[in-house]
Coordinates of C-alpha atoms in Angstrom, one line a residue:
X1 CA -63.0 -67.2 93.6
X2 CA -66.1 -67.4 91.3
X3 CA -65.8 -68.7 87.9
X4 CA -66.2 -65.7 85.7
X5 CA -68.8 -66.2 82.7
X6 CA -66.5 -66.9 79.5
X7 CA -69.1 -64.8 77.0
X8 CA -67.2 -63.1 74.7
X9 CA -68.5 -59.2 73.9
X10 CA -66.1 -57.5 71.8
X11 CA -62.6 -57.2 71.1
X12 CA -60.1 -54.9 71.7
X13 CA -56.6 -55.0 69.7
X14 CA -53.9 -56.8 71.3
X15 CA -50.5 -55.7 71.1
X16 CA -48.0 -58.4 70.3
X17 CA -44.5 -58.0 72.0
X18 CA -41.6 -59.0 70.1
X19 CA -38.5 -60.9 72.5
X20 CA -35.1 -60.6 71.9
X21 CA -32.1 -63.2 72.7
X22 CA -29.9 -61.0 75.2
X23 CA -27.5 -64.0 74.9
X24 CA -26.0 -63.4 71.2
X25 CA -22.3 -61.6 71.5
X26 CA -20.9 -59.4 68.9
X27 CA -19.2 -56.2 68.4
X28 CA -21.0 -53.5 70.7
X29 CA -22.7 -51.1 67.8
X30 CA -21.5 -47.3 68.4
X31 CA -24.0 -44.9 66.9
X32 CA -22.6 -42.0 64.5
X33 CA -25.5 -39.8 64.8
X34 CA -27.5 -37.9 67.8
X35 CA -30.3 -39.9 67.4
X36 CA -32.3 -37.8 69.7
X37 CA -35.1 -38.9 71.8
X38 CA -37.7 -38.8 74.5
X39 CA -37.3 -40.6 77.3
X40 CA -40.7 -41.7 77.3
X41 CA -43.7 -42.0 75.3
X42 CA -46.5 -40.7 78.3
X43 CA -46.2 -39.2 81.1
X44 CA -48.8 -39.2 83.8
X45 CA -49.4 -36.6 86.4
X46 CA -52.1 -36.1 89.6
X47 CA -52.4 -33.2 91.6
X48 CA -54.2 -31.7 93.8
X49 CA -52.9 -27.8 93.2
X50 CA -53.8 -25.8 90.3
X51 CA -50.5 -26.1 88.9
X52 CA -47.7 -28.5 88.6
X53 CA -44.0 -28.6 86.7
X54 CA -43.5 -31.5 84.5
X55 CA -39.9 -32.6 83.8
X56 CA -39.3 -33.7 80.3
X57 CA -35.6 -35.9 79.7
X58 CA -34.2 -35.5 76.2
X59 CA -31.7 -38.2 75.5
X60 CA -29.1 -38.2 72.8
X61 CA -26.9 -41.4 71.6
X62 CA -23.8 -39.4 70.0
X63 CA -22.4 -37.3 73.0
X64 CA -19.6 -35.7 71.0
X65 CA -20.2 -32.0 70.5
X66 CA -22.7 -29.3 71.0
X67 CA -26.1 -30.1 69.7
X68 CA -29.2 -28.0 69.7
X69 CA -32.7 -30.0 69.6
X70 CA -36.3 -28.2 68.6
X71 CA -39.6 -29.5 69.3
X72 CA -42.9 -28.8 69.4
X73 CA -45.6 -27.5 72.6
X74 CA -49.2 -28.5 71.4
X75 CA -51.7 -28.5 73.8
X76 CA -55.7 -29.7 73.6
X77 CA -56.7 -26.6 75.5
X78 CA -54.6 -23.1 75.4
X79 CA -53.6 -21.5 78.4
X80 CA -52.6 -24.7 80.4
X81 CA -49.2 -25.5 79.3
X82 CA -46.3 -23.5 79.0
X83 CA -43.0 -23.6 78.1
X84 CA -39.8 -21.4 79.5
X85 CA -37.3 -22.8 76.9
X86 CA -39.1 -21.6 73.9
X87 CA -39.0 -25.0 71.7
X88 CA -34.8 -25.4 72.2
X89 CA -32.6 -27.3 74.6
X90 CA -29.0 -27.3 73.9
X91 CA -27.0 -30.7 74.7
X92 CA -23.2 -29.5 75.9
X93 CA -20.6 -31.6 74.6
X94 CA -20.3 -34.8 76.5
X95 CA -24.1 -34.3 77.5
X96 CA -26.4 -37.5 77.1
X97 CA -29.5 -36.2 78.3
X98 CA -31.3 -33.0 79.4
X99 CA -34.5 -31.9 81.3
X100 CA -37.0 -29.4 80.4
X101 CA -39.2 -28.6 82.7
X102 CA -42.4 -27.7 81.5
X103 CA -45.9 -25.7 83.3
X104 CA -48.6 -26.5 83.7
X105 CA -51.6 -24.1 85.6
X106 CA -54.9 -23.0 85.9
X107 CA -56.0 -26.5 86.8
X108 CA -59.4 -27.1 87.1
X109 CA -60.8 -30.3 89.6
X110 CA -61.4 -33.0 88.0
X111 CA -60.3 -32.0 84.6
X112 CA -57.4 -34.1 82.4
X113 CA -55.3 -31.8 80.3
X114 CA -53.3 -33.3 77.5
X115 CA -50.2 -32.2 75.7
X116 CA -47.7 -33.2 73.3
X117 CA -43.9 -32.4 73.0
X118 CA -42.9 -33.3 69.3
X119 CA -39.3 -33.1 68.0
X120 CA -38.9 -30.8 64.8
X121 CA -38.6 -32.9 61.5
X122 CA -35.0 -32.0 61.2
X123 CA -34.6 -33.9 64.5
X124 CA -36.5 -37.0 63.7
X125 CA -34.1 -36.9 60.7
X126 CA -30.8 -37.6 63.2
X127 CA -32.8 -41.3 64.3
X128 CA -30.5 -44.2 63.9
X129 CA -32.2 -46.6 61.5
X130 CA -29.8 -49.5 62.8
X131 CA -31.4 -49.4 66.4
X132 CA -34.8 -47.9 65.2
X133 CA -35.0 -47.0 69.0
X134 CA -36.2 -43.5 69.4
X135 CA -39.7 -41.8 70.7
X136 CA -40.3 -39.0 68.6
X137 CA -42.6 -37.3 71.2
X138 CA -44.2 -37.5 74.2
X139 CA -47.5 -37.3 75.8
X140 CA -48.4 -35.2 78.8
X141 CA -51.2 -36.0 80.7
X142 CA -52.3 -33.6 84.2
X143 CA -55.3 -34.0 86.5
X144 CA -55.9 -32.2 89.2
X145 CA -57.5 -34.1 92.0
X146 CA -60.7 -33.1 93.9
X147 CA -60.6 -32.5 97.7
X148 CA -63.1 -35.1 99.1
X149 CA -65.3 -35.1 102.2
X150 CA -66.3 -37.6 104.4
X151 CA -70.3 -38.7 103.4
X152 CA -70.7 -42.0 105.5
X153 CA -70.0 -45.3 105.3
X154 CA -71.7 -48.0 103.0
X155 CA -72.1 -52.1 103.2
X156 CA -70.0 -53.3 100.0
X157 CA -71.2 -56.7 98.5
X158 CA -69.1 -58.0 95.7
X159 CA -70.8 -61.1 93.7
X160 CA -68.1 -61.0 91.1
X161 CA -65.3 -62.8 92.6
X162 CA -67.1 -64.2 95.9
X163 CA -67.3 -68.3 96.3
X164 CA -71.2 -68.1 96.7
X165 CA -72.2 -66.2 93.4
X166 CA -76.0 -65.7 95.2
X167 CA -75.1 -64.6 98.6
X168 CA -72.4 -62.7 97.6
X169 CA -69.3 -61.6 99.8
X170 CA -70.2 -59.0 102.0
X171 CA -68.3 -56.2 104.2
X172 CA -69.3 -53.3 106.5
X173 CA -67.3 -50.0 106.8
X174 CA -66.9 -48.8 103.7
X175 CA -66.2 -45.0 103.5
X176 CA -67.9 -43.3 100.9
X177 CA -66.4 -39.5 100.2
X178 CA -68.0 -36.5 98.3
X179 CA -66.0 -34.3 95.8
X180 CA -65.7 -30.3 97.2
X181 CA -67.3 -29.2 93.6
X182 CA -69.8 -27.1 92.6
X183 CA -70.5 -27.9 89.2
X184 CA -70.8 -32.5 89.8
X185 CA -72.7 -34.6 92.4
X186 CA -69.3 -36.8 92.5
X187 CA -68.7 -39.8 95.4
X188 CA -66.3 -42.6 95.4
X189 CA -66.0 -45.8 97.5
X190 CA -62.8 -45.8 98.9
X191 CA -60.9 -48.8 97.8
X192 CA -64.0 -51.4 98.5
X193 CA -62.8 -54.5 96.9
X194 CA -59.0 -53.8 99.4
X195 CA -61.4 -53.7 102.2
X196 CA -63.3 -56.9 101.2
X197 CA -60.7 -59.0 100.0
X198 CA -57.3 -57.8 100.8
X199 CA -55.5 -59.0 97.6
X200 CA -57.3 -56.8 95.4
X201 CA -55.8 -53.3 94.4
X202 CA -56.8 -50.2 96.6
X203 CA -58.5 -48.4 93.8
X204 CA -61.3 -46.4 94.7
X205 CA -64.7 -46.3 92.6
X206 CA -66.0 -43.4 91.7
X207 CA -70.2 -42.4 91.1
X208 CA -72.3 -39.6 90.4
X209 CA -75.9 -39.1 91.5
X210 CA -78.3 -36.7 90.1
X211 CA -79.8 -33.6 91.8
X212 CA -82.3 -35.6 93.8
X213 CA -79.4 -37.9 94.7
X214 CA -80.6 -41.1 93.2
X215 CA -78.2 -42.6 90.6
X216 CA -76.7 -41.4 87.5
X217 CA -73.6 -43.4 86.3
X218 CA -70.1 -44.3 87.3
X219 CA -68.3 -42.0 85.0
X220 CA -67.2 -41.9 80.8
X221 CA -67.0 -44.9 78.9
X222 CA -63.8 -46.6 79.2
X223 CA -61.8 -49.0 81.3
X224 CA -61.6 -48.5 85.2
X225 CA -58.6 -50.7 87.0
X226 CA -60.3 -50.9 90.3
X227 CA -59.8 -54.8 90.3
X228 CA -56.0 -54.7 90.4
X229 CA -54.1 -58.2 90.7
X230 CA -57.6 -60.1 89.4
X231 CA -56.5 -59.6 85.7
X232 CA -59.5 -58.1 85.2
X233 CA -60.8 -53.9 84.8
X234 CA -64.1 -53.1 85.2
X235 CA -65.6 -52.0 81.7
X236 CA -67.8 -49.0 81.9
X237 CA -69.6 -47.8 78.3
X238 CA -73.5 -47.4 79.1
X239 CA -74.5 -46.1 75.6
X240 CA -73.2 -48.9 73.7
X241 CA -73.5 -51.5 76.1
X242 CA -76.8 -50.1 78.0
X243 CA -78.3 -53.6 78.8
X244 CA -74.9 -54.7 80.8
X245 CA -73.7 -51.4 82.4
X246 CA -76.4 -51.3 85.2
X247 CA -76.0 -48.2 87.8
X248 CA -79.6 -48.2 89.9
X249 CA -80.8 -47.3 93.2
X250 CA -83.4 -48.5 95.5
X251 CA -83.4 -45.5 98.4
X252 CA -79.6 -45.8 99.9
X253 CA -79.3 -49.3 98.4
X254 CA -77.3 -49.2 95.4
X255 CA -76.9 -52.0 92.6
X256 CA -74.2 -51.9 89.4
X257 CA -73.9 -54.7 86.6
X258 CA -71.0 -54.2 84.1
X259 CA -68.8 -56.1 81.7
X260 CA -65.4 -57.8 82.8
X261 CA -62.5 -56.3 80.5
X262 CA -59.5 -58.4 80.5
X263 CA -56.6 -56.5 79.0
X264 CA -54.5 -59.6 78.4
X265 CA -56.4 -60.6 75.6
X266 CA -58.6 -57.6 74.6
X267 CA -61.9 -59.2 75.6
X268 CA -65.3 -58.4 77.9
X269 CA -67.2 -60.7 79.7
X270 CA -70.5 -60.9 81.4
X271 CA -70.2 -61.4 85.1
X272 CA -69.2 -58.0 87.1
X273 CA -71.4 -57.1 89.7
X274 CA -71.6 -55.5 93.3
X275 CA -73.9 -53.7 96.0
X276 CA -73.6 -51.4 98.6
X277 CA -75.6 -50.0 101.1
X278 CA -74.9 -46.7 101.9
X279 CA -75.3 -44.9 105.5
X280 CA -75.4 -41.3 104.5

């Protein structure tokens, strides 16, 4: 593969990860109080309905006895997310975890919703300080897919990873969809660096063109893991880093420049880079 230019653009924070010794033995440590948590800090959630249940687990350390937990529904936009248990769930005794299931409706295409189930301060005040182990809440995240239609094929040229960084490595049969949406010109590549290279993830990249279809960009600023296995994302921020995000057109041939994020150490690089020729 190509060596990637090392120029250093900005940096993200890197979270450090603490290790522990699995091999010390001891007395086994039996909590005295519920310590209630979530099971997890996010969950994630695609569909392509305009609603969807979302299972939440509730997991308690002390089983002995009845226990009632509150929390919290908060939602970034009202009328999405609901929620049938009304802020309780009841552990029986001998009970370690329980599910609520929450709602979610009146999806919208291409739309992420985002809630966030809290537990009530009284709850948070059961957490075990020895273990220090518990999620206090958890964050819901729904989109609802677009339907796509077929809108040709394209010639995908990648110049990022290839061995000859002028010529480029090149491959024919790309299909290229269109979003069934009134409201966005939206087209992805369907998974064009899997087709090229085979070792590469089979994420898809996603474009929007303008009215006169020439085009616009490749979506909000942010990272994009269409180069799965490479240990690299594709960085996407035109306003802030206009002179290295590059999405232009010549006619159906289509050129994009943009920065090399590697989330193992927080950093971009100069260097990403494809084509594609596009038969529509």
């Amino acid at each position: 593969m190509k060596q990637i230019k090392y120029f250093v653009m900005a940096l993200f924070a890197v979270l450090a990860m603490a290790s522990c010794n699995t091999d010390l033995e001891g007395p086994i440590y039996t909590p005295t109080v519920e310590n209630i948590s979530m099971a997890q800090e996010t969950q994630s959630y695609t569909t392509n309905e305009t609603q969807i249940d979302i299972p939440v687990h509730f997991l308690r350390a002390n089983k002995k006895g009845e226990y009632t937990v509150h929390y919290t529904l908060e939602s970034t936009k009202p009328g999405v997310f609901s929620d049938t248990n009304n802020g309780v769930v009841t552990f029986a005794d001998g009970e370690a975890d329980k599910t609520v299931v929450f709602h979610a409706s009146n999806l919208e295409a291409g739309v992420k919703y985002q809630a966030t189930v809290t537990l009530s301060d009284a709850d948070v005040e059961q957490a075990d300080t020895i273990t220090n182990s518990a999620n206090f809440s958890t964050t819901i995240v729904v989109m609802r897919e677009y339907l796509w239609e077929d809108a040709g094929t394209a010639k995908f040229t990648d110049f990022t990873f290839s061995e000859d960084e002028n010529l480029g490595a090149t491959v024919g049969g790309v299909k290229v969809e269109h979003a069934v949406a009134s409201d966005v010109n939206l087209y992805r590549l369907v998974a064009p660096y899997n087709t090229l290279y085979g070792d590469i993830g089979k994420a898809d990249i996603q474009f929007y063109l303008d009215a006169d279809g020439n085009a616009l960009t490749l979506g909000p600023a942010g990272m994009y893991d269409v180069l799965k296995d490479t240990g690299y994302a594709l960085y996407w921020d035109p306003v802030n880093y206009a002179s290295y995000c590059v999405f232009s057109n010549n006619g159906n041939k289509f050129h994009v420049e943009f920065p090399l994020a590697q989330p193992s150490t927080g950093q971009l690089f100069l260097g990403g880079l494809f084509e594609f020729e596009w038969n529509r």
